[in-house]
Tab-separated table of C-alpha atoms in Angstrom:
chain	number	residue	atom	x	y	z
A	1	MET	CA	-17.688	-55.551	82.617
A	2	GLY	CA	-18.929	-52.637	80.518
A	3	ARG	CA	-21.938	-52.645	78.242
A	4	PHE	CA	-21.401	-53.932	74.724
A	5	THR	CA	-22.513	-51.322	72.207
A	6	GLY	CA	-22.602	-51.823	68.467
A	7	ALA	CA	-22.462	-54.802	66.191
A	8	ARG	CA	-18.658	-55.126	66.161
A	9	GLN	CA	-18.395	-55.558	69.923
A	10	ILE	CA	-21.345	-57.938	69.948
A	11	GLU	CA	-19.849	-60.013	67.141
A	12	ALA	CA	-16.546	-60.207	69.002
A	13	ALA	CA	-18.372	-61.446	72.087
A	14	MET	CA	-20.266	-64.012	70.044
A	15	THR	CA	-17.118	-65.618	68.651
A	16	ALA	CA	-16.427	-67.169	72.041
A	17	ASP	CA	-18.407	-70.160	73.256
A	18	VAL	CA	-20.818	-70.187	70.299
A	19	GLU	CA	-22.692	-73.387	69.562
A	20	THR	CA	-23.576	-74.807	66.171
A	21	VAL	CA	-27.075	-73.914	65.063
A	22	VAL	CA	-28.791	-77.150	64.239
A	23	ARG	CA	-26.356	-80.046	64.180
A	24	PRO	CA	-28.155	-82.819	66.085
A	25	ASP	CA	-26.109	-84.806	68.563
A	26	SER	CA	-25.297	-88.336	67.488
A	27	ALA	CA	-26.535	-89.725	70.799
A	28	SER	CA	-29.949	-88.339	71.709
A	29	SER	CA	-32.108	-88.779	74.769
A	30	GLN	CA	-35.224	-90.901	74.487
A	31	THR	CA	-37.940	-89.242	72.401
A	32	PRO	CA	-41.232	-88.717	74.273
A	33	ALA	CA	-44.151	-90.932	73.239
A	34	ARG	CA	-46.134	-87.984	71.884
A	35	VAL	CA	-44.277	-85.122	70.194
A	36	PRO	CA	-46.315	-81.974	69.473
A	37	ASP	CA	-46.364	-80.799	65.879
A	38	HIS	CA	-46.003	-77.159	66.907
A	39	VAL	CA	-44.109	-75.828	69.911
A	40	ALA	CA	-44.104	-72.100	70.656
A	41	ILE	CA	-41.672	-70.562	73.136
A	42	ILE	CA	-41.799	-67.304	75.076
A	43	MET	CA	-38.091	-66.808	75.710
A	44	ASP	CA	-38.020	-64.968	79.028
A	45	GLY	CA	-35.320	-64.148	81.559
A	46	ASN	CA	-32.256	-63.017	79.612
A	47	GLY	CA	-31.876	-59.817	81.607
A	48	ARG	CA	-32.368	-61.483	84.977
A	49	TRP	CA	-29.909	-64.226	84.020
A	50	ALA	CA	-27.292	-61.537	83.378
A	51	ALA	CA	-28.167	-59.486	86.474
A	52	ARG	CA	-27.677	-62.464	88.784
A	53	ARG	CA	-24.170	-62.845	87.378
A	54	GLY	CA	-23.275	-59.160	87.479
A	55	LEU	CA	-23.182	-59.006	83.679
A	56	PRO	CA	-24.670	-56.467	81.266
A	57	ARG	CA	-28.092	-57.290	79.867
A	58	VAL	CA	-26.711	-57.747	76.362
A	59	GLU	CA	-24.695	-60.704	77.606
A	60	GLY	CA	-27.936	-62.318	78.688
A	61	HIS	CA	-29.380	-61.683	75.228
A	62	ARG	CA	-26.257	-63.105	73.601
A	63	ARG	CA	-26.556	-66.276	75.668
A	64	GLY	CA	-30.223	-66.307	74.739
A	65	VAL	CA	-29.221	-66.575	71.076
A	66	GLU	CA	-27.198	-69.660	71.957
A	67	ALA	CA	-30.305	-71.096	73.622
A	68	VAL	CA	-32.225	-70.507	70.384
A	69	ARG	CA	-29.653	-72.615	68.572
A	70	ARG	CA	-30.078	-75.391	71.110
A	71	ALA	CA	-33.877	-75.232	70.836
A	72	VAL	CA	-33.758	-75.489	67.038
A	73	ARG	CA	-31.413	-78.449	67.283
A	74	SER	CA	-33.692	-80.132	69.837
A	75	ALA	CA	-36.795	-79.530	67.735
A	76	ILE	CA	-35.152	-81.185	64.722
A	77	GLU	CA	-33.883	-84.088	66.794
A	78	LEU	CA	-37.271	-84.705	68.423
A	79	GLY	CA	-39.321	-84.397	65.246
A	80	VAL	CA	-41.176	-81.162	65.993
A	81	ARG	CA	-42.537	-79.781	62.705
A	82	TYR	CA	-43.032	-76.128	63.724
A	83	LEU	CA	-41.079	-74.109	66.285
A	84	THR	CA	-42.184	-70.536	66.984
A	85	ILE	CA	-39.949	-68.218	69.000
A	86	TYR	CA	-41.002	-64.856	70.430
A	87	SER	CA	-37.890	-62.930	69.480
A	88	PHE	CA	-39.018	-59.291	69.737
A	89	SER	CA	-42.458	-58.034	70.709
A	90	ALA	CA	-44.200	-54.903	69.480
A	91	GLU	CA	-43.887	-53.612	73.051
A	92	ASN	CA	-40.119	-54.198	73.229
A	93	TRP	CA	-39.511	-50.904	71.396
A	94	ARG	CA	-40.260	-49.254	74.752
A	95	ARG	CA	-36.974	-50.547	76.153
A	96	PRO	CA	-33.964	-48.214	76.412
A	97	PRO	CA	-32.570	-47.322	72.962
A	98	ALA	CA	-29.191	-48.869	73.759
A	99	GLU	CA	-30.787	-52.218	74.596
A	100	VAL	CA	-32.948	-52.121	71.458
A	101	ALA	CA	-29.806	-51.436	69.409
A	102	ASP	CA	-28.092	-54.415	71.066
A	103	LEU	CA	-31.057	-56.660	70.249
A	104	MET	CA	-31.115	-55.514	66.616
A	105	GLY	CA	-27.382	-56.201	66.374
A	106	LEU	CA	-27.861	-59.725	67.704
A	107	LEU	CA	-30.715	-60.358	65.281
A	108	LYS	CA	-28.552	-59.247	62.363
A	109	LEU	CA	-25.716	-61.478	63.448
A	110	PHE	CA	-27.988	-64.461	63.946
A	111	MET	CA	-29.368	-64.067	60.434
A	112	LEU	CA	-25.965	-63.455	58.875
A	113	ARG	CA	-24.134	-66.223	60.725
A	114	ASP	CA	-26.770	-68.920	61.007
A	115	LEU	CA	-28.999	-68.665	57.949
A	116	ALA	CA	-26.698	-70.784	55.775
A	117	GLU	CA	-26.691	-73.615	58.286
A	118	LEU	CA	-30.431	-73.413	58.843
A	119	HIS	CA	-30.841	-73.711	55.087
A	120	ALA	CA	-28.383	-76.610	54.898
A	121	ASN	CA	-30.436	-78.444	57.537
A	122	ASP	CA	-33.644	-78.041	55.508
A	123	VAL	CA	-35.134	-75.507	57.959
A	124	ARG	CA	-37.736	-73.151	56.547
A	125	VAL	CA	-37.811	-69.690	58.146
A	126	ARG	CA	-41.105	-67.844	58.426
A	127	ILE	CA	-41.366	-64.345	59.918
A	128	ILE	CA	-44.549	-63.080	61.577
A	129	GLY	CA	-45.173	-59.566	62.858
A	130	ALA	CA	-45.485	-56.072	61.413
A	131	ARG	CA	-42.971	-55.152	58.704
A	132	ASP	CA	-43.969	-51.484	58.376
A	133	GLY	CA	-41.414	-49.077	59.780
A	134	LEU	CA	-38.534	-51.535	60.070
A	135	SER	CA	-35.125	-50.296	59.010
A	136	PRO	CA	-34.173	-51.415	55.481
A	137	ASP	CA	-31.297	-53.597	56.700
A	138	ILE	CA	-33.492	-55.514	59.165
A	139	ALA	CA	-36.379	-55.834	56.699
A	140	GLY	CA	-33.972	-57.047	54.027
A	141	LEU	CA	-32.508	-59.745	56.262
A	142	LEU	CA	-35.956	-61.020	57.220
A	143	GLU	CA	-37.040	-61.153	53.586
A	144	GLU	CA	-33.838	-62.914	52.559
A	145	ALA	CA	-34.283	-65.552	55.287
A	146	GLU	CA	-37.780	-66.353	54.040
A	147	ARG	CA	-36.848	-66.272	50.347
A	148	ARG	CA	-33.763	-68.440	50.695
A	149	THR	CA	-35.460	-71.167	52.743
A	150	CYS	CA	-38.970	-71.112	51.248
A	151	ARG	CA	-38.599	-74.481	49.500
A	152	ASN	CA	-37.261	-76.339	52.521
A	153	THR	CA	-39.451	-79.109	53.910
A	154	GLY	CA	-37.968	-79.847	57.332
A	155	LEU	CA	-38.599	-77.880	60.518
A	156	THR	CA	-40.418	-74.573	60.029
A	157	LEU	CA	-38.837	-71.966	62.307
A	158	VAL	CA	-41.383	-69.195	62.882
A	159	VAL	CA	-39.741	-66.016	64.171
A	160	ALA	CA	-42.166	-63.607	65.829
A	161	PHE	CA	-40.459	-60.244	65.318
A	162	ASN	CA	-42.063	-56.864	65.999
A	163	TYR	CA	-45.018	-59.035	66.899
A	164	GLY	CA	-48.067	-58.636	69.105
A	165	GLY	CA	-51.102	-60.899	69.183
A	166	ARG	CA	-53.649	-58.098	69.456
A	167	GLN	CA	-51.913	-56.126	66.707
A	168	GLU	CA	-51.974	-59.208	64.477
A	169	ILE	CA	-55.726	-59.630	64.985
A	170	LEU	CA	-56.228	-55.931	64.219
A	171	ARG	CA	-54.323	-56.320	60.932
A	172	ALA	CA	-56.445	-59.338	60.062
A	173	VAL	CA	-59.701	-57.488	60.804
A	174	ARG	CA	-58.600	-54.582	58.626
A	175	ARG	CA	-57.747	-56.952	55.756
A	176	LEU	CA	-61.199	-58.506	55.982
A	177	ALA	CA	-62.884	-55.090	56.257
A	178	GLU	CA	-61.081	-53.932	53.113
A	179	ALA	CA	-62.233	-57.055	51.277
A	180	VAL	CA	-65.828	-56.366	52.319
A	181	ALA	CA	-65.581	-52.693	51.313
A	182	GLU	CA	-64.233	-53.683	47.881
A	183	GLY	CA	-66.976	-56.238	47.378
A	184	ARG	CA	-64.624	-59.224	47.404
A	185	LEU	CA	-66.119	-60.691	50.579
A	186	ARG	CA	-69.594	-60.827	52.057
A	187	PRO	CA	-69.859	-59.950	55.760
A	188	ASP	CA	-71.770	-63.151	56.472
A	189	ALA	CA	-68.873	-65.124	54.936
A	190	ILE	CA	-66.524	-64.026	57.728
A	191	GLY	CA	-66.079	-66.977	60.057
A	192	LEU	CA	-63.321	-68.550	62.105
A	193	ASP	CA	-61.544	-69.869	59.017
A	194	ALA	CA	-61.593	-66.470	57.333
A	195	ILE	CA	-60.060	-64.793	60.362
A	196	THR	CA	-57.456	-67.538	60.723
A	197	GLY	CA	-56.544	-67.171	57.069
A	198	ALA	CA	-56.056	-63.421	57.438
A	199	LEU	CA	-53.582	-63.747	60.299
A	200	ASP	CA	-49.787	-63.601	59.917
A	201	THR	CA	-49.718	-67.333	60.661
A	202	ALA	CA	-51.962	-68.351	57.744
A	203	GLY	CA	-51.056	-71.890	56.726
A	204	ILE	CA	-49.333	-72.675	60.032
A	205	PRO	CA	-51.134	-75.020	62.454
A	206	ASP	CA	-51.965	-73.670	65.899
A	207	PRO	CA	-49.427	-74.428	68.635
A	208	ASP	CA	-49.972	-77.615	70.598
A	209	LEU	CA	-47.592	-76.540	73.343
A	210	VAL	CA	-46.471	-73.128	74.626
A	211	ILE	CA	-43.374	-73.041	76.818
A	212	ARG	CA	-42.519	-69.967	78.874
A	213	THR	CA	-39.225	-69.804	80.706
A	214	SER	CA	-38.192	-68.002	83.910
A	215	GLY	CA	-41.244	-69.107	85.882
A	216	GLU	CA	-43.471	-66.266	84.676
A	217	GLN	CA	-47.109	-67.193	84.095
A	218	ARG	CA	-48.521	-64.860	81.479
A	219	LEU	CA	-49.032	-64.880	77.720
A	220	SER	CA	-47.572	-61.402	77.023
A	221	ASN	CA	-49.609	-60.755	73.872
A	222	PHE	CA	-48.194	-63.845	72.141
A	223	LEU	CA	-50.275	-65.762	69.566
A	224	THR	CA	-53.471	-64.573	71.229
A	225	TRP	CA	-55.793	-66.182	68.663
A	226	GLN	CA	-53.745	-69.293	67.934
A	227	THR	CA	-53.180	-70.516	71.497
A	228	ALA	CA	-56.847	-70.893	72.438
A	229	TYR	CA	-56.404	-74.645	73.013
A	230	ALA	CA	-52.655	-74.892	73.513
A	231	GLU	CA	-51.139	-76.593	76.531
A	232	TYR	CA	-48.913	-74.335	78.656
A	233	VAL	CA	-45.747	-75.409	80.418
A	234	ILE	CA	-43.913	-72.962	82.697
A	235	ALA	CA	-40.199	-73.745	82.828
A	236	PRO	CA	-38.411	-72.451	85.943
A	237	GLU	CA	-35.045	-71.745	84.307
A	238	PHE	CA	-34.124	-68.474	82.621
A	239	TRP	CA	-33.991	-68.712	78.844
A	240	PRO	CA	-30.152	-68.772	78.554
A	241	ASP	CA	-30.178	-71.956	80.684
A	242	PHE	CA	-32.849	-73.705	78.587
A	243	ASP	CA	-31.274	-76.789	77.001
A	244	HIS	CA	-32.189	-80.146	75.479
A	245	GLU	CA	-33.074	-81.626	78.859
A	246	SER	CA	-35.347	-78.639	79.499
A	247	PHE	CA	-37.041	-79.257	76.159
A	248	LEU	CA	-37.519	-82.917	77.018
A	249	ALA	CA	-38.954	-82.014	80.434
A	250	ALA	CA	-41.517	-79.730	78.781
A	251	LEU	CA	-42.512	-82.476	76.352
A	252	ASP	CA	-42.780	-84.973	79.197
A	253	GLU	CA	-45.187	-82.602	80.951
A	254	TYR	CA	-47.118	-82.208	77.689
A	255	ASN	CA	-47.444	-85.996	77.502
A	256	ARG	CA	-49.114	-86.011	80.916
A	257	ARG	CA	-51.851	-83.651	79.718
A	258	ASP	CA	-55.270	-84.853	78.544
A	259	ARG	CA	-56.220	-82.648	75.587
A	260	ARG	CA	-60.029	-82.515	75.309
A	261	PHE	CA	-60.629	-79.381	73.169
A	262	GLY	CA	-63.874	-78.745	75.038
A	263	GLY	CA	-65.085	-82.333	74.746
A	264	LEU	CA	-64.877	-85.317	77.049
A	265	SER	CA	-61.713	-87.186	77.857
A	266	ASP	CA	-61.133	-90.523	76.197
A	267	LYS	CA	-60.568	-91.757	79.733
A	268	ALA	CA	-64.068	-90.743	80.798
A	269	GLY	CA	-65.580	-93.865	79.224
């Protein structure tokens, strides 16, 4: 099978075997006793999923989009309030230009095809990451997704695009430094809350649970500040294989954790 190149070929591929974005199943599995408010996912393994099947990498990314739809549906069904997905990192621009073009095409199609249904299901879309330097069509789609869904009160879907945790902290520090230079902020007024409020995620609670697929055990510059006390679950499956049962398994593991936040366990007596 040859490489898909360009939005038209990608869209043609996506018309087959595409799942609905966020239509919860009528019969759901049992909800875990404790559901985290905020789940963040590092979606890893699209390329390896495709390679093991002798398919082009873009097919792995396309199936990864389907897994995003399943994850959004699961989050709504289980009562998760915030779902953050690591869709494109600041370092991903280093990939071959053809693969970057494929990823941009899939992002466009996801926004164009799925935004209406996300909106209909009361999902609010929030984009984090650097906006400078993005092409006008991509920047416009991201802005439209936020504008159209800004009044929704259901699940908040946070899309980390052109995002890096260190870069986000650098932007926050520069914002605070500018405020000090302009006399709007005293240096001794800069504390944890001030830094948190200057981040891209201002107003969003820190993740309770971070899931990384494909068995890899690293953070990859994702939510560096916000995940200081998050629980981590490493899922063995590649992202295109991540489904509702995978989501439930991660939440079951989360329920086995004893979150102490530096203090003593309630079980310590």
